[in-house]
CSV table of C-alpha atoms in Angstrom, one decimal:
chain,number,residue,atom,x,y,z
A,1,MET,CA,-56.5,-8.1,4.5
A,2,PRO,CA,-54.7,-10.3,7.0
A,3,ARG,CA,-51.9,-12.3,5.4
A,4,ASP,CA,-51.6,-16.1,5.6
A,5,THR,CA,-48.6,-16.2,7.9
A,6,ASP,CA,-49.5,-18.5,10.6
A,7,HIS,CA,-47.2,-21.3,9.5
A,8,ALA,CA,-45.0,-19.4,7.1
A,9,TYR,CA,-42.3,-17.8,9.3
A,10,THR,CA,-40.5,-20.7,10.9
A,11,VAL,CA,-37.6,-20.4,13.3
A,12,TRP,CA,-35.2,-21.4,10.5
A,13,LEU,CA,-36.6,-18.8,8.1
A,14,ARG,CA,-36.3,-16.1,10.7
A,15,LEU,CA,-32.7,-17.2,11.4
A,16,ALA,CA,-31.9,-17.1,7.6
A,17,ALA,CA,-33.3,-13.6,7.5
A,18,ALA,CA,-31.3,-12.5,10.5
A,19,ILE,CA,-28.1,-13.7,8.7
A,20,VAL,CA,-28.8,-12.3,5.3
A,21,LYS,CA,-30.4,-9.0,5.9
A,22,PRO,CA,-27.5,-7.4,7.7
A,23,VAL,CA,-25.3,-8.4,4.8
A,24,LEU,CA,-27.6,-6.9,2.2
A,25,PHE,CA,-28.4,-3.6,4.0
A,26,PRO,CA,-25.0,-2.0,3.3
A,27,LEU,CA,-24.9,-3.3,-0.3
A,28,VAL,CA,-28.4,-2.6,-1.5
A,29,SER,CA,-30.6,0.5,-1.8
A,30,ARG,CA,-34.1,-1.0,-2.1
A,31,ARG,CA,-36.8,0.2,-4.5
A,32,TRP,CA,-39.6,-2.2,-4.2
A,33,ARG,CA,-43.0,-1.9,-5.8
A,34,GLY,CA,-46.1,-4.0,-6.5
A,35,LEU,CA,-46.4,-5.6,-3.1
A,36,GLN,CA,-50.2,-5.1,-3.4
A,37,HIS,CA,-50.2,-7.9,-6.1
A,38,ILE,CA,-48.8,-10.5,-3.7
A,39,PRO,CA,-51.9,-12.6,-2.6
A,40,ALA,CA,-52.7,-12.2,1.1
A,41,THR,CA,-54.0,-15.8,1.3
A,42,GLY,CA,-53.8,-19.1,-0.7
A,43,GLY,CA,-51.2,-20.7,-2.7
A,44,PHE,CA,-49.5,-19.0,-5.6
A,45,ILE,CA,-46.4,-19.0,-7.9
A,46,THR,CA,-44.0,-16.2,-8.4
A,47,ALA,CA,-42.0,-16.2,-11.7
A,48,VAL,CA,-38.8,-14.2,-11.4
A,49,ASN,CA,-36.1,-13.1,-13.9
A,50,HIS,CA,-32.5,-14.2,-13.1
A,51,ILE,CA,-29.7,-11.7,-13.6
A,52,SER,CA,-27.1,-12.5,-11.0
A,53,TYR,CA,-26.0,-15.3,-8.6
A,54,ILE,CA,-26.8,-12.9,-5.8
A,55,ASP,CA,-30.4,-12.1,-6.9
A,56,PRO,CA,-32.0,-15.0,-5.0
A,57,LEU,CA,-31.0,-13.0,-1.8
A,58,THR,CA,-32.3,-9.7,-3.1
A,59,TYR,CA,-35.6,-11.3,-4.4
A,60,GLY,CA,-35.8,-13.5,-1.2
A,61,HIS,CA,-35.6,-10.3,0.9
A,62,PHE,CA,-38.4,-8.7,-1.1
A,63,GLN,CA,-40.6,-11.8,-0.9
A,64,TYR,CA,-39.9,-12.4,2.8
A,65,ASN,CA,-40.9,-8.8,3.7
A,66,SER,CA,-44.1,-9.2,1.7
A,67,GLY,CA,-45.6,-11.4,4.4
A,68,ARG,CA,-45.6,-14.4,2.1
A,69,PRO,CA,-42.1,-16.0,2.2
A,70,PRO,CA,-41.2,-18.2,-0.7
A,71,ARG,CA,-40.2,-21.8,-1.2
A,72,LEU,CA,-37.7,-21.4,-4.0
A,73,LEU,CA,-36.9,-24.1,-6.6
A,74,ALA,CA,-33.1,-24.3,-6.5
A,75,LYS,CA,-30.5,-26.4,-8.2
A,76,ALA,CA,-29.9,-29.6,-6.2
A,77,SER,CA,-26.1,-29.0,-6.3
A,78,LEU,CA,-26.6,-26.0,-3.9
A,79,PHE,CA,-28.0,-28.4,-1.3
A,80,THR,CA,-24.6,-30.2,-1.1
A,81,ILE,CA,-22.7,-27.0,0.0
A,82,PRO,CA,-21.9,-27.1,3.7
A,83,PHE,CA,-24.2,-24.9,5.9
A,84,VAL,CA,-25.9,-23.5,2.7
A,85,GLY,CA,-27.5,-26.8,2.0
A,86,MET,CA,-28.6,-27.2,5.6
A,87,MET,CA,-30.2,-23.8,5.6
A,88,LEU,CA,-31.9,-24.5,2.2
A,89,ARG,CA,-33.4,-27.7,3.6
A,90,LYS,CA,-34.4,-26.3,7.0
A,91,THR,CA,-36.1,-23.3,5.3
A,92,GLY,CA,-38.1,-25.6,3.0
A,93,GLN,CA,-36.6,-24.8,-0.3
A,94,ILE,CA,-37.2,-27.3,-3.1
A,95,PRO,CA,-34.2,-29.1,-4.8
A,96,VAL,CA,-34.3,-29.5,-8.6
A,97,HIS,CA,-32.5,-32.6,-9.9
A,98,ARG,CA,-32.0,-31.8,-13.5
A,99,GLY,CA,-31.6,-34.6,-16.0
A,100,THR,CA,-32.1,-37.4,-13.4
A,101,ALA,CA,-34.9,-39.8,-12.5
A,102,ASP,CA,-35.7,-37.5,-9.6
A,103,ALA,CA,-36.4,-34.5,-11.8
A,104,ALA,CA,-40.2,-34.8,-11.5
A,105,THR,CA,-39.9,-34.7,-7.7
A,106,ALA,CA,-39.5,-30.9,-7.6
A,107,LEU,CA,-42.7,-30.5,-9.7
A,108,ARG,CA,-44.6,-32.8,-7.3
A,109,ASP,CA,-43.3,-31.0,-4.3
A,110,ALA,CA,-44.1,-27.6,-5.8
A,111,VAL,CA,-47.6,-28.6,-6.6
A,112,GLU,CA,-48.1,-29.9,-3.1
A,113,ALA,CA,-46.7,-26.7,-1.6
A,114,VAL,CA,-49.1,-24.5,-3.7
A,115,ASN,CA,-52.0,-26.7,-2.8
A,116,LYS,CA,-51.1,-26.2,0.9
A,117,GLY,CA,-51.4,-22.4,0.4
A,118,GLU,CA,-47.7,-21.6,0.1
A,119,CYS,CA,-45.7,-19.3,-2.2
A,120,VAL,CA,-43.5,-21.2,-4.7
A,121,ALA,CA,-40.9,-19.1,-6.4
A,122,ILE,CA,-39.5,-20.1,-9.8
A,123,TYR,CA,-36.8,-18.8,-12.1
A,124,PRO,CA,-38.5,-19.9,-15.4
A,125,GLU,CA,-35.2,-19.4,-17.4
A,126,GLY,CA,-33.6,-22.1,-15.3
A,127,THR,CA,-30.3,-20.3,-15.0
A,128,VAL,CA,-28.8,-16.8,-14.9
A,129,THR,CA,-29.7,-15.1,-18.2
A,130,ARG,CA,-27.2,-15.5,-21.0
A,131,ASP,CA,-28.8,-12.7,-23.0
A,132,PRO,CA,-26.1,-10.0,-23.7
A,133,GLY,CA,-28.5,-7.3,-22.6
A,134,LEU,CA,-29.7,-9.2,-19.5
A,135,TRP,CA,-33.2,-9.5,-20.9
A,136,PRO,CA,-35.1,-12.7,-20.0
A,137,MET,CA,-34.5,-15.7,-22.2
A,138,ALA,CA,-37.2,-18.2,-23.2
A,139,GLY,CA,-38.7,-19.8,-20.2
A,140,LYS,CA,-39.1,-23.5,-19.2
A,141,SER,CA,-42.6,-24.7,-18.6
A,142,GLY,CA,-42.5,-25.5,-14.9
A,143,ALA,CA,-44.3,-22.4,-13.7
A,144,ALA,CA,-47.0,-22.8,-16.3
A,145,ARG,CA,-47.4,-26.5,-15.5
A,146,ILE,CA,-47.8,-25.8,-11.8
A,147,ALA,CA,-50.2,-23.0,-12.3
A,148,LEU,CA,-52.4,-24.9,-14.7
A,149,THR,CA,-52.3,-28.0,-12.5
A,150,THR,CA,-53.3,-26.2,-9.3
A,151,GLY,CA,-55.3,-23.3,-10.7
A,152,ALA,CA,-53.1,-20.9,-8.6
A,153,PRO,CA,-52.2,-17.5,-9.9
A,154,VAL,CA,-48.7,-16.7,-11.3
A,155,ILE,CA,-47.3,-13.4,-10.1
A,156,PRO,CA,-44.6,-12.0,-12.4
A,157,VAL,CA,-41.6,-10.4,-10.7
A,158,ALA,CA,-38.9,-8.4,-12.3
A,159,GLN,CA,-35.6,-7.4,-10.7
A,160,TRP,CA,-32.8,-5.1,-11.8
A,161,GLY,CA,-29.6,-4.0,-10.1
A,162,ALA,CA,-28.2,-7.1,-8.4
A,163,HIS,CA,-26.0,-7.7,-11.5
A,164,ARG,CA,-24.1,-4.5,-10.5
A,165,ILE,CA,-23.1,-6.2,-7.2
A,166,ALA,CA,-22.3,-9.6,-8.7
A,167,PRO,CA,-22.0,-9.4,-12.5
A,168,PRO,CA,-23.1,-12.6,-14.2
A,169,TYR,CA,-20.3,-14.7,-15.7
A,170,ALA,CA,-17.6,-12.2,-14.6
A,171,ARG,CA,-14.2,-13.8,-14.8
A,172,GLY,CA,-12.4,-11.5,-12.3
A,173,GLY,CA,-9.6,-9.1,-12.9
A,174,ARG,CA,-9.5,-5.4,-13.7
A,175,GLY,CA,-12.8,-4.1,-15.1
A,176,ASN,CA,-14.5,-7.5,-14.7
A,177,ARG,CA,-14.8,-8.1,-11.0
A,178,ARG,CA,-16.8,-10.9,-9.6
A,179,LEU,CA,-18.1,-8.7,-6.8
A,180,SER,CA,-18.5,-4.9,-6.5
A,181,LEU,CA,-19.3,-4.1,-2.9
A,182,ALA,CA,-19.2,-0.3,-3.1
A,183,PRO,CA,-20.8,2.0,-3.8
A,184,ARG,CA,-24.2,0.9,-2.5
A,185,ARG,CA,-26.3,-0.2,-5.5
A,186,ARG,CA,-30.0,0.4,-6.1
A,187,VAL,CA,-32.0,-2.8,-6.7
A,188,ASP,CA,-35.4,-2.5,-8.2
A,189,ILE,CA,-37.9,-5.3,-7.6
A,190,VAL,CA,-41.4,-5.1,-9.0
A,191,ALA,CA,-44.3,-7.6,-8.7
A,192,GLY,CA,-47.1,-7.3,-11.3
A,193,PRO,CA,-50.7,-8.4,-11.4
A,194,PRO,CA,-51.4,-12.1,-12.0
A,195,VAL,CA,-50.7,-13.3,-15.5
A,196,ASP,CA,-54.0,-14.0,-17.3
A,197,LEU,CA,-53.9,-17.7,-18.1
A,198,SER,CA,-57.7,-18.1,-18.3
A,199,ARG,CA,-57.7,-19.1,-21.9
A,200,TYR,CA,-55.9,-22.3,-21.0
A,201,GLU,CA,-58.3,-23.4,-18.3
A,202,GLY,CA,-59.7,-26.9,-18.9
A,203,LYS,CA,-57.3,-27.7,-21.7
A,204,ALA,CA,-55.0,-30.7,-21.8
A,205,LEU,CA,-51.5,-29.8,-20.8
A,206,THR,CA,-50.0,-30.3,-24.2
A,207,GLN,CA,-46.6,-29.0,-25.2
A,208,GLU,CA,-48.3,-26.3,-27.2
A,209,VAL,CA,-50.5,-25.1,-24.3
A,210,LEU,CA,-47.5,-25.1,-21.9
A,211,ARG,CA,-45.3,-23.2,-24.4
A,212,GLU,CA,-47.9,-20.5,-25.0
A,213,ALA,CA,-48.7,-20.2,-21.3
A,214,THR,CA,-44.9,-19.9,-20.6
A,215,GLU,CA,-44.6,-17.2,-23.3
A,216,ASP,CA,-47.4,-15.3,-21.6
A,217,ILE,CA,-45.5,-15.5,-18.2
A,218,MET,CA,-42.2,-14.4,-19.8
A,219,ALA,CA,-43.8,-11.5,-21.6
A,220,ALA,CA,-45.3,-10.3,-18.3
A,221,ILE,CA,-41.8,-10.4,-16.6
A,222,THR,CA,-40.2,-8.7,-19.6
A,223,GLY,CA,-42.8,-6.0,-19.6
A,224,LEU,CA,-42.1,-5.2,-15.9
A,225,LEU,CA,-38.3,-5.2,-16.5
A,226,ALA,CA,-38.7,-2.9,-19.5
A,227,ASP,CA,-40.6,-0.5,-17.2
A,228,ILE,CA,-37.8,-0.6,-14.6
A,229,ARG,CA,-35.1,0.0,-17.1
A,230,GLY,CA,-37.0,2.5,-19.2
A,231,GLU,CA,-36.0,0.7,-22.3
A,232,GLU,CA,-37.7,-1.2,-25.1
A,233,PRO,CA,-37.1,-5.0,-24.8
A,234,PRO,CA,-36.1,-7.1,-27.7
A,235,HIS,CA,-38.9,-8.7,-29.7
A,236,GLY,CA,-40.2,-11.3,-27.2
A,237,PRO,CA,-38.1,-13.5,-24.9
A,238,ARG,CA,-35.1,-14.8,-26.7
A,239,ARG,CA,-32.1,-17.0,-26.0
A,240,ALA,CA,-28.6,-15.6,-26.1
A,241,ARG,CA,-26.0,-17.6,-28.0
A,242,ARG,CA,-23.2,-16.8,-25.6
A,243,PRO,CA,-22.7,-15.8,-22.0
A,244,VAL,CA,-22.6,-12.2,-20.9
A,245,SER,CA,-18.9,-11.3,-20.7
A,246,GLU,CA,-19.3,-7.9,-18.9
A,247,GLN,CA,-21.6,-6.0,-16.7
A,248,ALA,CA,-24.6,-4.4,-18.3
A,249,HIS,CA,-25.5,-0.9,-17.3
């Protein structure tokens, strides 16, 4: 089926890809699966686990090559970084102003993008996971709210491996490097089928409905990650009480 790409690949997106891809190729051995689950047309949401500060690049590469490039919800502070902020704005990424009067703007912009037929990508955890085993934490309700507001599908995406290039919360020094550029690391990224949110259709968006829908989304992501890792996940999404202090294997 032809993909809805007529307006998706702007000059700025192609420029960003031309900058990022050559950097990633020597660092990443790609193992991508589930691209058949990415909708060919129409708006949708991807909900992605967050394991490293570099994984927006690895996930972005996956999504870019799917034929449906994403508009990623990103912390507003990133938009203040010279050049990085310009590229984020030019490529249509959506700033999230947490804890301010502008916090609702990101939700409005995301709903508008989905209704226009675009892909909106969300890290439901809101930050790099603080779980000691790098499993997904409990999610925030943004992905569920956008999906139930627009009726668009949520595609769960799990990724694993970027944390070996840039370990989360690494402090530097021997045995705890912030970057590990060699050897080349395998990065697995898997997209799953849409999360079944049909039981919430027509219901008011109460806190309970949003919580349960979010738990369904996080369970789908966790299940995909468990398959990648070949491990049993903890019992449901959970919050870690302290940051990860060392690289998980």
